Structures are given as C-alpha cells and as structure tokens.
Tab-separated table of C-alpha atoms in Angstrom:
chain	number	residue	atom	x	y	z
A	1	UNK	CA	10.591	-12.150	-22.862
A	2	UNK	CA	9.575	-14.421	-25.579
A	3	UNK	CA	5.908	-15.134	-24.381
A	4	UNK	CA	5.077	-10.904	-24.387
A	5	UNK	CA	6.483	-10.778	-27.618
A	6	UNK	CA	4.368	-13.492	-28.907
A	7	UNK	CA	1.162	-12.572	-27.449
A	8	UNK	CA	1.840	-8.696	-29.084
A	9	UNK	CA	2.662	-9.887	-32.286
A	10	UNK	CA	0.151	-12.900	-32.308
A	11	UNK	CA	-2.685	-10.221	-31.141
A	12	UNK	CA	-1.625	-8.256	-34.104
A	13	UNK	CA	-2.290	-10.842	-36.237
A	14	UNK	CA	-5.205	-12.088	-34.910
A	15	UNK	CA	-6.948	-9.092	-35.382
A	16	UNK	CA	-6.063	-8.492	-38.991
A	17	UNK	CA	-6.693	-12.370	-40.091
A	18	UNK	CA	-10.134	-11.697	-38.121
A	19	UNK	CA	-10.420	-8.127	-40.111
A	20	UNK	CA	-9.385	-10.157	-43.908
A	21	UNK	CA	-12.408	-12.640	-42.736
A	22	UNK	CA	-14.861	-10.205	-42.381
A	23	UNK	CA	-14.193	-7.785	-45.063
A	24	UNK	CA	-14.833	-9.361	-48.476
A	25	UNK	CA	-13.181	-7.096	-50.881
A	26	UNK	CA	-9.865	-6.189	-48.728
A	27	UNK	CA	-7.329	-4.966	-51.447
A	28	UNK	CA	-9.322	-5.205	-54.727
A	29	UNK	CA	-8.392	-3.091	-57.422
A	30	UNK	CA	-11.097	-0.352	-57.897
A	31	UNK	CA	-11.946	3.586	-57.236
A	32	UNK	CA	-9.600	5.005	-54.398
A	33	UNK	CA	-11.970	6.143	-51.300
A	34	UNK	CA	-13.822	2.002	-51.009
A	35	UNK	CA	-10.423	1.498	-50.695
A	36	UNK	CA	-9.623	4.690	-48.324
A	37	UNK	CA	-13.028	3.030	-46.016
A	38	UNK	CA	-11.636	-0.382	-45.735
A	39	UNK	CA	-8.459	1.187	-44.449
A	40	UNK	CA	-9.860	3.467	-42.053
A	41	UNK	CA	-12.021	-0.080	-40.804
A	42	UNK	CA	-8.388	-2.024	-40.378
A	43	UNK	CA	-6.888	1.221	-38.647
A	44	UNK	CA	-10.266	1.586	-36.589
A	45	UNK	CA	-9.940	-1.900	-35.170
A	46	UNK	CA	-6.559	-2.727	-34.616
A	47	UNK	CA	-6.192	1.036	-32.616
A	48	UNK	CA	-9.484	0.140	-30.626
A	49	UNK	CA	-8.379	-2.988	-30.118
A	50	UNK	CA	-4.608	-2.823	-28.574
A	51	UNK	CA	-6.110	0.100	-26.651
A	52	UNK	CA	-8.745	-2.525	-25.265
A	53	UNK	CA	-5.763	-5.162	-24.621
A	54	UNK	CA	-3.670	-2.271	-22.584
A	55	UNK	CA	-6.891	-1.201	-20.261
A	56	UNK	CA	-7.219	-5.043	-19.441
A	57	UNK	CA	-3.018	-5.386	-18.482
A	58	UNK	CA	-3.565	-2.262	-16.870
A	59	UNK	CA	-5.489	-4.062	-13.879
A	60	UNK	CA	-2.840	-5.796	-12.863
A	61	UNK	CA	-5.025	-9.328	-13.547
A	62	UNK	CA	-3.991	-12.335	-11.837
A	63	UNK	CA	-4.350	-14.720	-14.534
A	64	UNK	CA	-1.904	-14.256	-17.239
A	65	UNK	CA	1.038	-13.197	-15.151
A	66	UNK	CA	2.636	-16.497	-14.938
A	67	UNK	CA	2.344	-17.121	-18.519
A	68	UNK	CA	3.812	-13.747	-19.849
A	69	UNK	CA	6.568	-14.192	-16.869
A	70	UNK	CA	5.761	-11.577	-14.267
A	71	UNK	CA	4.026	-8.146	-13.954
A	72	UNK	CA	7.245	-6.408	-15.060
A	73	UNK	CA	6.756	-8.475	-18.684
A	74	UNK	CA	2.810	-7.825	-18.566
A	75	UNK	CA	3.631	-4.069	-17.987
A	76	UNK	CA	6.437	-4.026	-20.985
A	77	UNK	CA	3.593	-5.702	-22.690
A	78	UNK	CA	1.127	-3.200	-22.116
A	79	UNK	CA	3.419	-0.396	-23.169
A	80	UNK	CA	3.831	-2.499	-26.486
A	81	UNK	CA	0.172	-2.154	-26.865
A	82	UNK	CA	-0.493	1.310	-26.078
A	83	UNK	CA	2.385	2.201	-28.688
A	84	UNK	CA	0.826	0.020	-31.347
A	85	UNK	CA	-2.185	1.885	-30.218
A	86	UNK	CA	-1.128	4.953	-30.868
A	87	UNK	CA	0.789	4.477	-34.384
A	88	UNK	CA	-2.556	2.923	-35.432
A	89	UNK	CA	-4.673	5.504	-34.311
A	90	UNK	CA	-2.281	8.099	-36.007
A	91	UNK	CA	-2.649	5.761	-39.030
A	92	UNK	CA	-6.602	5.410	-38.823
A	93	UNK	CA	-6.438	9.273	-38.788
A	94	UNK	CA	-4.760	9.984	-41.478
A	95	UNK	CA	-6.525	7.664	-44.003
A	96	UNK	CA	-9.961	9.373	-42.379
A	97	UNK	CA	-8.290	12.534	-42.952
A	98	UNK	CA	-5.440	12.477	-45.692
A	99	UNK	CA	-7.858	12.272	-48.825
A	100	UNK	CA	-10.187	15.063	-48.080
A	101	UNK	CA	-6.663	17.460	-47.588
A	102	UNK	CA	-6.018	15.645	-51.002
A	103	UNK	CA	-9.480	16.873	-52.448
A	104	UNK	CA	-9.098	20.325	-50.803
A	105	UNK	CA	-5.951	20.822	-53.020
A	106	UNK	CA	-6.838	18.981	-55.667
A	107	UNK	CA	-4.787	16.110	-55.957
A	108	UNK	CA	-8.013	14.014	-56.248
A	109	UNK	CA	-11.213	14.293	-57.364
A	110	UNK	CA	-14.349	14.166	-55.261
A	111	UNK	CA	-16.460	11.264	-55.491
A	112	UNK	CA	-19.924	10.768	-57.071
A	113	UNK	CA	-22.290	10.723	-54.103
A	114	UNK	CA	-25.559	9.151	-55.189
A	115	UNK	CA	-28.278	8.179	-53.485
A	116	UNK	CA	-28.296	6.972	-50.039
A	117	UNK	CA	-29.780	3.990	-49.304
A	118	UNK	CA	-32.108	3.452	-46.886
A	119	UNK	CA	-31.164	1.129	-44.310
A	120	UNK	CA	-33.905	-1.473	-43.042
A	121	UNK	CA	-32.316	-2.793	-39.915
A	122	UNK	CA	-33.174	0.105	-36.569
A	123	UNK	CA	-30.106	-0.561	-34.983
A	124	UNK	CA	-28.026	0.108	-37.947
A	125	UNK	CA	-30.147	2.656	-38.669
A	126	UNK	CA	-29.608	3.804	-35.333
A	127	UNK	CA	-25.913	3.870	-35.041
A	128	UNK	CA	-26.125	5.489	-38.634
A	129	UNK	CA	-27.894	8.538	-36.568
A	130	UNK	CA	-24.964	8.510	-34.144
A	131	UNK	CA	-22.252	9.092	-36.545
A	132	UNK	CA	-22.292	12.403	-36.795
A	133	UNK	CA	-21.771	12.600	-33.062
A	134	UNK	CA	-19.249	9.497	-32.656
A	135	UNK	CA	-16.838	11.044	-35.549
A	136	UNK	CA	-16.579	14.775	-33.464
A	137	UNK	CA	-15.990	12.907	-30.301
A	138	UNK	CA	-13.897	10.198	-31.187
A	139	UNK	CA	-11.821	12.713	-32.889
A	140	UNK	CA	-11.243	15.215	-29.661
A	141	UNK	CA	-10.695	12.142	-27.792
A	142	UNK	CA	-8.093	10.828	-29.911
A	143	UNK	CA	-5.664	14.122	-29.641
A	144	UNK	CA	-6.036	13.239	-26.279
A	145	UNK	CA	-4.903	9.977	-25.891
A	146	UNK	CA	-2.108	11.096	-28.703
A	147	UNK	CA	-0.665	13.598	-25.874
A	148	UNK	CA	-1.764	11.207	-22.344
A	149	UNK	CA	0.526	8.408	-24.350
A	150	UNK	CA	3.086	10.987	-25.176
A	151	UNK	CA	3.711	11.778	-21.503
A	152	UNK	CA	3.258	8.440	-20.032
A	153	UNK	CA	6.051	7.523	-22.948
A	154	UNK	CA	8.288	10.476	-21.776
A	155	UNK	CA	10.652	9.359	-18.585
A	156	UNK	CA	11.230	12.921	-17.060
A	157	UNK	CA	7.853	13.397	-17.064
A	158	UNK	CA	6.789	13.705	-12.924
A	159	UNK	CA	5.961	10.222	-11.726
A	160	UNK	CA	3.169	11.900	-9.671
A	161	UNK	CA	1.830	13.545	-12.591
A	162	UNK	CA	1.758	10.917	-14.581
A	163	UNK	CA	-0.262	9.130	-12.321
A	164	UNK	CA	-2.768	11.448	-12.682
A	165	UNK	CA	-3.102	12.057	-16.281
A	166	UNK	CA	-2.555	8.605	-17.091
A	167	UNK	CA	-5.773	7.522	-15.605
A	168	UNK	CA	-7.343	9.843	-18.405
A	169	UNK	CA	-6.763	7.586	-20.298
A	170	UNK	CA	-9.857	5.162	-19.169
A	171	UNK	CA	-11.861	7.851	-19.646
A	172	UNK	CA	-10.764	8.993	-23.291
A	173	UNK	CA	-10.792	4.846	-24.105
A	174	UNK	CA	-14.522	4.778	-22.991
A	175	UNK	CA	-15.346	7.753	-25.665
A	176	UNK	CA	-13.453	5.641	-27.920
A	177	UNK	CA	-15.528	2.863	-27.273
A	178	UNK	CA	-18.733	4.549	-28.686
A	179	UNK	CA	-16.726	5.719	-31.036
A	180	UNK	CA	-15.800	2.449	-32.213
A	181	UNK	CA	-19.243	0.828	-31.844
A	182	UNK	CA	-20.806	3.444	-33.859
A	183	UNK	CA	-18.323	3.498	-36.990
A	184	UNK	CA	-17.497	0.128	-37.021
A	185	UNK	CA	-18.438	-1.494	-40.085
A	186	UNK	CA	-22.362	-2.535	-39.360
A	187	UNK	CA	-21.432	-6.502	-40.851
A	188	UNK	CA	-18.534	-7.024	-38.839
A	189	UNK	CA	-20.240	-7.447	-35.743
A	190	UNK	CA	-21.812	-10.396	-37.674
A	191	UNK	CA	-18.669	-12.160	-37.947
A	192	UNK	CA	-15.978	-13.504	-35.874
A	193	UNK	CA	-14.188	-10.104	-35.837
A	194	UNK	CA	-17.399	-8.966	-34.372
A	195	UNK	CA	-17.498	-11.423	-31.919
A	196	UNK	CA	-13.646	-10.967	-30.557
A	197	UNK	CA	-14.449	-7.454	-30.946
A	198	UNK	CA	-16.806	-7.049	-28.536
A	199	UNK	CA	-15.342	-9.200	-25.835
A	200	UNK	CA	-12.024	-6.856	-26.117
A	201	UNK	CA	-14.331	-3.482	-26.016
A	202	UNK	CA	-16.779	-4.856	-22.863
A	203	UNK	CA	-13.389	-6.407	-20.602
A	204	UNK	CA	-11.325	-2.813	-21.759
A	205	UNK	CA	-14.387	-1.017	-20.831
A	206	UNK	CA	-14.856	-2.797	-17.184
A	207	UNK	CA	-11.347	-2.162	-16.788
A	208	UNK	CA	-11.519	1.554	-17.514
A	209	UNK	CA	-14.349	1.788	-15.007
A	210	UNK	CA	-12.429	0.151	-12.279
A	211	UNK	CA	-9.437	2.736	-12.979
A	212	UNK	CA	-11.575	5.665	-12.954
A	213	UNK	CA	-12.869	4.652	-9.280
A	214	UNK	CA	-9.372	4.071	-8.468
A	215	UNK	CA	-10.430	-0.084	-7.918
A	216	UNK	CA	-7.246	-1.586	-9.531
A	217	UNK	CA	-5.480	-4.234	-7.184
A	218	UNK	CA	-8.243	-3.441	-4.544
A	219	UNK	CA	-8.374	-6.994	-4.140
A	220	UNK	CA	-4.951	-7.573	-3.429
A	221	UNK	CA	-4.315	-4.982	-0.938
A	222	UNK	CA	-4.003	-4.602	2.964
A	223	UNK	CA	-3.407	-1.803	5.328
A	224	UNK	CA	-0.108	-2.185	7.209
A	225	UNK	CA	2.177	-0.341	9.802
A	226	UNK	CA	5.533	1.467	9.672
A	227	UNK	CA	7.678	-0.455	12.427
A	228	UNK	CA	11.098	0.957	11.751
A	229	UNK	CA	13.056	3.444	9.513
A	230	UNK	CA	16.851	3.135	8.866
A	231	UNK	CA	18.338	5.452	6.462
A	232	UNK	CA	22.034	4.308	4.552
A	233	UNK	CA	23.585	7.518	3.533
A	234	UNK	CA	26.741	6.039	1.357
A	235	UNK	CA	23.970	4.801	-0.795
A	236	UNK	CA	21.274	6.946	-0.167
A	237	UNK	CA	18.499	4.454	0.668
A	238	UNK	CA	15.797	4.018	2.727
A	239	UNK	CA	15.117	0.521	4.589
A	240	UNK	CA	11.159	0.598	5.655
A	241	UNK	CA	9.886	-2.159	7.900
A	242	UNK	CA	6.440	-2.337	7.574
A	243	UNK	CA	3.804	-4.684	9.266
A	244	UNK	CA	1.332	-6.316	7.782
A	245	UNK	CA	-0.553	-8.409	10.217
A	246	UNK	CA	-4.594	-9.065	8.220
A	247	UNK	CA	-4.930	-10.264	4.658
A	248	UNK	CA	-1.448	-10.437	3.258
A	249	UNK	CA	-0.965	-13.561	1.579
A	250	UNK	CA	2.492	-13.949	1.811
A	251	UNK	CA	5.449	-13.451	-0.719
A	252	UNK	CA	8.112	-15.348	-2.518
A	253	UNK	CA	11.763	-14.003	-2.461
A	254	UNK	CA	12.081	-12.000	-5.369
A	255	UNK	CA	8.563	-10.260	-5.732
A	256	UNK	CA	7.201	-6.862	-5.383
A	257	UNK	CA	4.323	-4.696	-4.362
A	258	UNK	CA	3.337	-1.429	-4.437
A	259	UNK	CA	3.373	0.913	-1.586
A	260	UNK	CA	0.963	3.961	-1.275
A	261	UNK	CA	1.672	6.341	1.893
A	262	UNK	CA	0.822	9.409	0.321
A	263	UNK	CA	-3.001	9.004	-2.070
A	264	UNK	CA	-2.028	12.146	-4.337
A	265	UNK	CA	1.618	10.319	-5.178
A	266	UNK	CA	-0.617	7.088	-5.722
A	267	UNK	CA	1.048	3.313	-5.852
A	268	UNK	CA	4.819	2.910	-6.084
A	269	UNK	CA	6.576	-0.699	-6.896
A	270	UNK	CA	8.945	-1.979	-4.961
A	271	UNK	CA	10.732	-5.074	-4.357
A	272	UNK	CA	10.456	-6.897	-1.314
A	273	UNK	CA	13.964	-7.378	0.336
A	274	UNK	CA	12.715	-9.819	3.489
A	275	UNK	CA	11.409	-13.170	3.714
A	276	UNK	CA	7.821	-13.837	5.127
A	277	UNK	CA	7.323	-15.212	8.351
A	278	UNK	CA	3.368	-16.246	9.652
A	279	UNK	CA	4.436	-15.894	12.958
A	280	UNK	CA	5.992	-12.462	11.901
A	281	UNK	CA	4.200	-10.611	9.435
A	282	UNK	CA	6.464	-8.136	7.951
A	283	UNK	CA	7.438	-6.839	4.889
A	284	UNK	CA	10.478	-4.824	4.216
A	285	UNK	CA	11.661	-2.337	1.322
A	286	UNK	CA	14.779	-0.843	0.650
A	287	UNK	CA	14.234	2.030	-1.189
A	288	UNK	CA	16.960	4.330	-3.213
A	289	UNK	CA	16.667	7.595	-3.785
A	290	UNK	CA	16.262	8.146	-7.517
A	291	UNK	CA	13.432	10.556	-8.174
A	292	UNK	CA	11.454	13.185	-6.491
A	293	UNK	CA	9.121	10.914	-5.075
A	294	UNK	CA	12.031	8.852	-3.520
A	295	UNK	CA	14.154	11.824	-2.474
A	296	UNK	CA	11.547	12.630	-0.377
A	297	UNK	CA	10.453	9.584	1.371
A	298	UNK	CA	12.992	9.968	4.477
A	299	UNK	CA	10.981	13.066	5.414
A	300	UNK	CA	7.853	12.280	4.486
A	301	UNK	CA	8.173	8.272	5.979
A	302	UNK	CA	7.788	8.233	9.997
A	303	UNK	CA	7.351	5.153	12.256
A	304	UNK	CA	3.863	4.237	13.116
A	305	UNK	CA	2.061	5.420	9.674
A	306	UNK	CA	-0.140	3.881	8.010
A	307	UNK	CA	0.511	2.703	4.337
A	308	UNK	CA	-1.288	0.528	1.584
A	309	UNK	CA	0.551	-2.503	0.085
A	310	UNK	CA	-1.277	-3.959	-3.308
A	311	UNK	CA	0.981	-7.860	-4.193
A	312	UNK	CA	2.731	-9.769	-4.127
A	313	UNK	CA	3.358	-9.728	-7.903
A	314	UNK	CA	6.498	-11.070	-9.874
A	315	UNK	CA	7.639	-14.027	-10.777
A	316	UNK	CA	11.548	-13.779	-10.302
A	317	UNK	CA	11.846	-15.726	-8.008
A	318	UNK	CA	14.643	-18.328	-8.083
A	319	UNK	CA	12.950	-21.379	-8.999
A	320	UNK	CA	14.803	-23.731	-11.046
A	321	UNK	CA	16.049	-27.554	-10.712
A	322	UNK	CA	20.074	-25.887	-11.942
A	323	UNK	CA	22.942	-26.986	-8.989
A	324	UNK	CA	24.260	-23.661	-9.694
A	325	UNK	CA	22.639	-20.267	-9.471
A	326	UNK	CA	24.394	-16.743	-10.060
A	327	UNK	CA	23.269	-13.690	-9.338
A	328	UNK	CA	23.889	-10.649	-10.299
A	329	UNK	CA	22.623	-7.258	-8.714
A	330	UNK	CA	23.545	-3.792	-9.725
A	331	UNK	CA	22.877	-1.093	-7.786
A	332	UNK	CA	19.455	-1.314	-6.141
A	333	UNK	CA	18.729	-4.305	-7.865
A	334	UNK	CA	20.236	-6.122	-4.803
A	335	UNK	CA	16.904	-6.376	-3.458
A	336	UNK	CA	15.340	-9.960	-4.711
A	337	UNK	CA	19.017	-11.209	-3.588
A	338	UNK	CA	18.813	-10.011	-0.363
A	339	UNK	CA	15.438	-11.866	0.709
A	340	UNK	CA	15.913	-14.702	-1.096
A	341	UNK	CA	19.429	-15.616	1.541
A	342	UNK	CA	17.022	-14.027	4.096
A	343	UNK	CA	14.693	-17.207	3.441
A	344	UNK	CA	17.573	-19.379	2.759
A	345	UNK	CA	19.067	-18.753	6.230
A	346	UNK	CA	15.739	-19.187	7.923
A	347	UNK	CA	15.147	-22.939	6.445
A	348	UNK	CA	18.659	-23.917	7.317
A	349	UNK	CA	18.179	-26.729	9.364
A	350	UNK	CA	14.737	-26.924	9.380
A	351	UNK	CA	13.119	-30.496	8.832
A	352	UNK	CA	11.851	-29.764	5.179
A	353	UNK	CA	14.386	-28.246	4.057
A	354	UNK	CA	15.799	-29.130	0.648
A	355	UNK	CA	19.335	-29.032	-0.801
A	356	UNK	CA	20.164	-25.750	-2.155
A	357	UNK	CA	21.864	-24.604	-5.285
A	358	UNK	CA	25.234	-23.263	-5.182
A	359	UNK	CA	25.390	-19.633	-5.799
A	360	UNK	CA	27.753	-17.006	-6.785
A	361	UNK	CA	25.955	-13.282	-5.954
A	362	UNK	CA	27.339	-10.043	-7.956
A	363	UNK	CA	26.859	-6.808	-6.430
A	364	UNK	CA	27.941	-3.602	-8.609
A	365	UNK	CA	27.694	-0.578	-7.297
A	366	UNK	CA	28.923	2.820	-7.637
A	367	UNK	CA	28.359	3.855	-4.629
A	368	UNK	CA	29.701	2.630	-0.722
A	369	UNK	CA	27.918	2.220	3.080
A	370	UNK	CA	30.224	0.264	5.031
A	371	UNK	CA	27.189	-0.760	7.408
A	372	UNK	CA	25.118	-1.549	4.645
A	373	UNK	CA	27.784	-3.912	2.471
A	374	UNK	CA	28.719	-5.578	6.563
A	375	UNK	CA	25.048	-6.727	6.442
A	376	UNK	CA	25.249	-8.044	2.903
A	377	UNK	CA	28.346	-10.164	3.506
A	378	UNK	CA	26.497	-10.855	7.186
A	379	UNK	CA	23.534	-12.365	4.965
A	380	UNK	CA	25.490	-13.961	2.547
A	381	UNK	CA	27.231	-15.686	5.216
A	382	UNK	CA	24.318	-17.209	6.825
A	383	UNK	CA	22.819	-17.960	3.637
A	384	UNK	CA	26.149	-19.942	2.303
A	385	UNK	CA	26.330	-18.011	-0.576
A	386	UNK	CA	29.485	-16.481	-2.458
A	387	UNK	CA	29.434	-13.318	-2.304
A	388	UNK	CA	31.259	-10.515	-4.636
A	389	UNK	CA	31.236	-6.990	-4.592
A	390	UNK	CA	32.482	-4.745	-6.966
A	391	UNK	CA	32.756	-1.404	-6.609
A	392	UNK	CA	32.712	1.112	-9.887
A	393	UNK	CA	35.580	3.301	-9.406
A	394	UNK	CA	38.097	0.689	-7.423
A	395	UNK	CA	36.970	-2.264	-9.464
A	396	UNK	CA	35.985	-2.008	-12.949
A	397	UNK	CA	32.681	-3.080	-14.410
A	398	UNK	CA	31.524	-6.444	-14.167
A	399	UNK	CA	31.595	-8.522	-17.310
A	400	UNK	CA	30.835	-11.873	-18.472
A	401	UNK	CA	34.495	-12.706	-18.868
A	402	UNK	CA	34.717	-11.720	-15.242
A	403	UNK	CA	31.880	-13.691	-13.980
A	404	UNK	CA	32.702	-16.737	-15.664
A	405	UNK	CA	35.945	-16.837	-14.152
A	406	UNK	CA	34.677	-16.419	-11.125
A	407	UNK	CA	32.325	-18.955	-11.516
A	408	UNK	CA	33.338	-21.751	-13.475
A	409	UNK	CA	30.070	-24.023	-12.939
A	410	UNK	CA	28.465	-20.891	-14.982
A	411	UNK	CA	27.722	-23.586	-18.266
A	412	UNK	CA	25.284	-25.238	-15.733
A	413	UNK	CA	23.906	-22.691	-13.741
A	414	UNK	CA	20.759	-20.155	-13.968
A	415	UNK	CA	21.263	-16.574	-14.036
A	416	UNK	CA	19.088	-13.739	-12.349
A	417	UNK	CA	19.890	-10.239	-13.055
A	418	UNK	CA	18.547	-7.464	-11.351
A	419	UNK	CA	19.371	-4.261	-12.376
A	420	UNK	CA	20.022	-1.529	-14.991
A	421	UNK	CA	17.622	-2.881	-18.304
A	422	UNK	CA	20.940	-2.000	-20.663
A	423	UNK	CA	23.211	-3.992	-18.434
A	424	UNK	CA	21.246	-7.151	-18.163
A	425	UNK	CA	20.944	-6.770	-21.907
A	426	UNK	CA	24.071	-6.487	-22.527
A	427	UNK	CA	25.319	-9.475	-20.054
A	428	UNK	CA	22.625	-11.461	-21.708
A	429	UNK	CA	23.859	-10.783	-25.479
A	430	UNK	CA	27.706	-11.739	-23.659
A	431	UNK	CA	26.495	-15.020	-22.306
A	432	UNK	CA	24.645	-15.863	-25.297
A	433	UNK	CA	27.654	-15.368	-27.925
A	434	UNK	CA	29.453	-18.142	-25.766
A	435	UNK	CA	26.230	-20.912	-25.888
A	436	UNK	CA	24.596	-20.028	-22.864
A	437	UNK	CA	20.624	-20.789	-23.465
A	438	UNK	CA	19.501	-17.221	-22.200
A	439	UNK	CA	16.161	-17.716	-23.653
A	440	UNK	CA	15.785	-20.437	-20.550
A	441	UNK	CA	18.485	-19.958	-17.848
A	442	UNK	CA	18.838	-16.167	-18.136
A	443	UNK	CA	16.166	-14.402	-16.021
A	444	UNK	CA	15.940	-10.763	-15.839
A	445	UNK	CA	13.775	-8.449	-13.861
A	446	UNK	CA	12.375	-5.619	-15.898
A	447	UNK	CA	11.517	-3.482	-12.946
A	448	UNK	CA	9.589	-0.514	-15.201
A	449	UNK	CA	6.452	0.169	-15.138
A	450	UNK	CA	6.331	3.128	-17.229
C-alpha cells in the first residue's frame, strides 16, 4: 500500500508546487477577494485535476498496475482521488461562493469594480466570452458529481445501480473540462502548471469518452462458455466453469477478472480459483452469495451461456524468493489459495519444475460444506501444503498468536491474506508489533472496487 499512498499524496503536491510556480503573488498580504481568486484557482485545479487522475485509473490501464501493486491498490487509489476530488470541489465552491453570501449580509464590503481592461490576445478574449456560460454549467455539473460520488461512496447503495450512475460521471467530468479550460487562469497555461494541466484534462477526457461508449477493458476481453455449474449450499456459493478457448491470455494464481453475463448488471470482479492450462482453456470462479447480484446468480447462471471475461488483473500472486509462505483465507477469500495448489499440483513432477516454498494455508470460516472443505484438504494434499481450518463457532478466531504457533518458520516466511479488509488489517498491525516487515512480506488483497 505504500506506492498508492505515495503517488496520492505526491500528486497532491505536485499540483500545488506547480500552482505556487505559476501564480506570482500566492499568499501576499493585500485586499480580500485577489486573495478569494487565487483560492478559487488552487481549488479549481487540484478538483479538476484528481478528477482527471480518477477518469484515467478508471480504465483499468495496463501500465501502472505493477507499480501501484495490483488493480485492487489502483482502484483504492482512484477512490482516494475522487474523494480528494470532491472535498476540493466543495472547497473551490465555497471560496467562489462564500464571499458574495458574506456581501449579501454584510459582513464585507463590495469591491471597487473599475474599468475592465481590454484584453488583446482572441483566445483569451475568447474564453473571456465563454465565462458566463462555463460558470452556470460547471456549477450544475458540480452538484452532480457531489451526489454521483456520494452514492458510489455509499456501500448499500445497489451494485447495479451504481453501475449506471457512476458512468455519469464521465459525462459531468467532460462539462467540467470546459469548465476548467475556460476559468482557468489565462497565464497558467503558459507555465508548467499549464503544461501538466493539459495532459491530465486531454488523457481524463479520452478516458471519459471510452466510458461513455462502454470501451473500458475492451481490449482485454473474450467471449467464453458456461461448461458446468455446482452449487455448495453450507456456504452458499456458486462454482462456474467457464471456457475460454480465443484470446485469453492466460492467468497467474491469484488474479481476477470480471465477469459480465447479464449487460444491464455490467462487469463483476472475481477471483480466479483454477490454474490455466493451453491445452485446456478454462477459467473457474467460485462465487458467494453476498449481494443481490450474487444471490441471484444460481438462477440466473445456466450451462452453455455465453459470458464476457475482461483480465487477468492482480498482482497477488505468490511470488517471492521466502522458503516459507503462509496463507491465510477467510471466508471467500480462499479463492487465490485454491488455484495457486491447483498449479502447484499440476507442475509436480514436471521437468521445470522448481522447489517450492513451504506453506501453512488458514481457512476461517463461519460457515460449513463438508463436500466443499473434502476438496480443499483433497487440494491441499496434492499440492503438499499444510492445511488448517478453523471454523467460527467450534474454533475461535484466528490470531497471530495462533498462527505463529502453528507455524514457527513464520519470522522467515511471506504472508498473503485474503479476506475481510479489517481482518487483514488487523493481522497485519499483530505481526508488525512483533518485527515482522509487513511493509515487504505482508501481502494483502484489497478485493473492493467500490
């Protein structure tokens, strides 16, 4: 997690170092509404341009997914942004706004208005014409990316309907891109800000295109196959087989994709809980029921549909020089475990096959399908990994006291959680108190993308 933080907090800064370049006079001492513009300027461009930041994440790019550690981190990052875009925008508002309430009840006194003077360059002169226009749009438009942010922020909102309204966003970003273009300060675009400026506003404004024409991850998707259905009702989950057998890539243990068999739901994320085989192109999900969406899949899913799949993305996926792994899955977040010793049973005995790590697996769960647990232990058998399950209400929740006594080679080992965010946090803060380097032996999955 420490790359996201550092690209949100260095793109913070970034911007305002570029804004204190460009802007001679930032904090001088003088009459109150200079001051009140300059403000409204800073506000204006760092709102604009985390907004810009969040429509380019929100593609799903390639490129800086390794860096940031995954499209789980690039979509925490992107909420980051569209937060900071939003308390900005709500502060770029009320500087625009406050002092003309303040002059309405007279806490401060109009200012002189002389003269204005006539502008020489057209296309100032010609965004100067536009402002009228740019300031009653960009307004309307930003109540509504106050409220689309709102709801994408609030969980029980309707996945389904958030997938809809949330792609309102593009369009309200591209009315705050002439929004921006127009007001913006006329010498900044002379400047480096300027420059940075309108890089950020022509990538976020490709990338709201592309979402509008529902285009994101068109390049990384394929048409597959349902093949087979098998429904666990101890834990209420779904296991889809689906095949895949033009155009996918191929997938690490440990990644995800998203799944689209019904266009008004849109894309869900899922991991991928088998291993990938050329000669067998198949890709299966285990699904739990969690939501509406979910609830509904095992009568909605039939065998022989067709479905979309848009990946692989992700980058848990178990690769480290440590001896010693551990694992630790709660709930659902068995997945990535479960085709990872998928793959490690298929290269036993191969030629190429390297030496493994030794691995201790945690499963947690509250609740209990005999068949499903026999075909854990039946993987983690063929897989030669340790395997413990823990069951809420006959055996306590797992700690790190627990798990380091159950493995003692846990000072040089890796750990991968997958599971509840406030659980991995909390086994993280445990492991960390007794000298474990979390920040680069403690992975955790961050499966939200809202």
């Amino acid at each position: 997690m420490q790359n996201p933080k550092r690209a949100f907090w260095g793109s913070l800064a970034v911007l305002v170092l570029l804004w204190l370049v460009a802007e001679p006079r930032p904090f001088g001492t003088g009459p109150f509404f200079p001051l009140r513009e300059r403000m409204v300027q800073l506000g204006g461009v760092l709102a604009i341009g985390c907004m810009s930041m969040a429509m380019i994440l929100a593609l799903r790019p390639r490129w800086p997914e390794a860096w940031l550690g995954g499209l789980d981190k690039m979509y925490r990052l992107h909420k980051w942004l569209g937060i900071a875009a939003l308390v900005t925008a709500i502060v770029h508002w009320l500087w625009a706004n406050g002092p003309k309430w303040a002059v309405g009840w007279g806490l401060l006194a109009r200012p002189e208005r002389g003269a204005r003077p006539i502008i020489e360059n057209p296309i100032e002169a010609f965004f100067a014409g536009l402002r009228g226009l740019a300031e009653g749009l960009g307004e309307w438009a930003f109540y509504g990316t106050v409220v689309l942010i709102a709801l994408a922020l609030v969980q029980w909102f309707p996945y389904r309907l958030f997938y809809k309204t949330h792609r309102l966003i593009a369009l309200a970003y591209l009315v705050l891109v002439f929004h921006a273009v127009t007001l913006m300060k006329f010498s900044y675009w002379m400047s480096p800000l300027g420059l940075i400026m309108g890089g950020l506003l022509a990538c976020g404004t490709w990338a709201a295109v592309l979402a509008l024409l529902r285009r994101v991850g068109a390049g990384r998707q394929v048409n597959g196959r349902i093949t087979s259905l098998k429904y666990y009702p101890g834990v209420r989950a779904i296991e889809t087989e689906i095949e895949v057998p033009h155009g996918w890539p191929g997938h690490s243990p440990g990644q995800f994709a998203f799944a689209t068999s019904d266009t008004s739901e849109g894309a869900h994320p899922y991991t991928i809980a088998s291993a990938w085989s050329a000669e067998n192109p198949r890709i299966t999900f285990i699904t739990k029921e969690l939501g509406d969406h979910t609830s509904q899949l095992r009568e909605k899913l039939r065998v022989g549909q067709e479905v979309k799949v848009e990946g692989p993305y992700g980058c848990f996926t178990f690769d480290d020089d440590c001896a010693h792994q551990i694992w630790i899955g709660g709930g659902i977040g068995i997945t990535p475990f479960v085709a990872r010793m998928k793959e490690l049973a298929m290269r036993t005995g191969t030629p190429a096959c390297t030496i493994a790590p030794t691995v201790h697996l945690f499963h947690t769960t509250a609740d209990i399908d005999e068949e499903a647990l026999g075909k854990l232990a039946a993987d983690a058998r063929s897989a030669d990994v340790r395997l413990h399950v823990l069951v809420g209400a006959r055996d306590g929740r797992l700690s790190g006291e627990r798990i380091r006594e159950a493995a003692p080679e846990w000072r040089t080992a890796s750990i991968w959680f997958c599971g509840p965010t406030a659980f991995g946090e909390a086994l993280r803060r445990d492991f960390a108190m007794h000298g474990f380097p979390v920040g680069e032996r403690f992975h955790q999955e961050l499966f939200a993308m809202r």
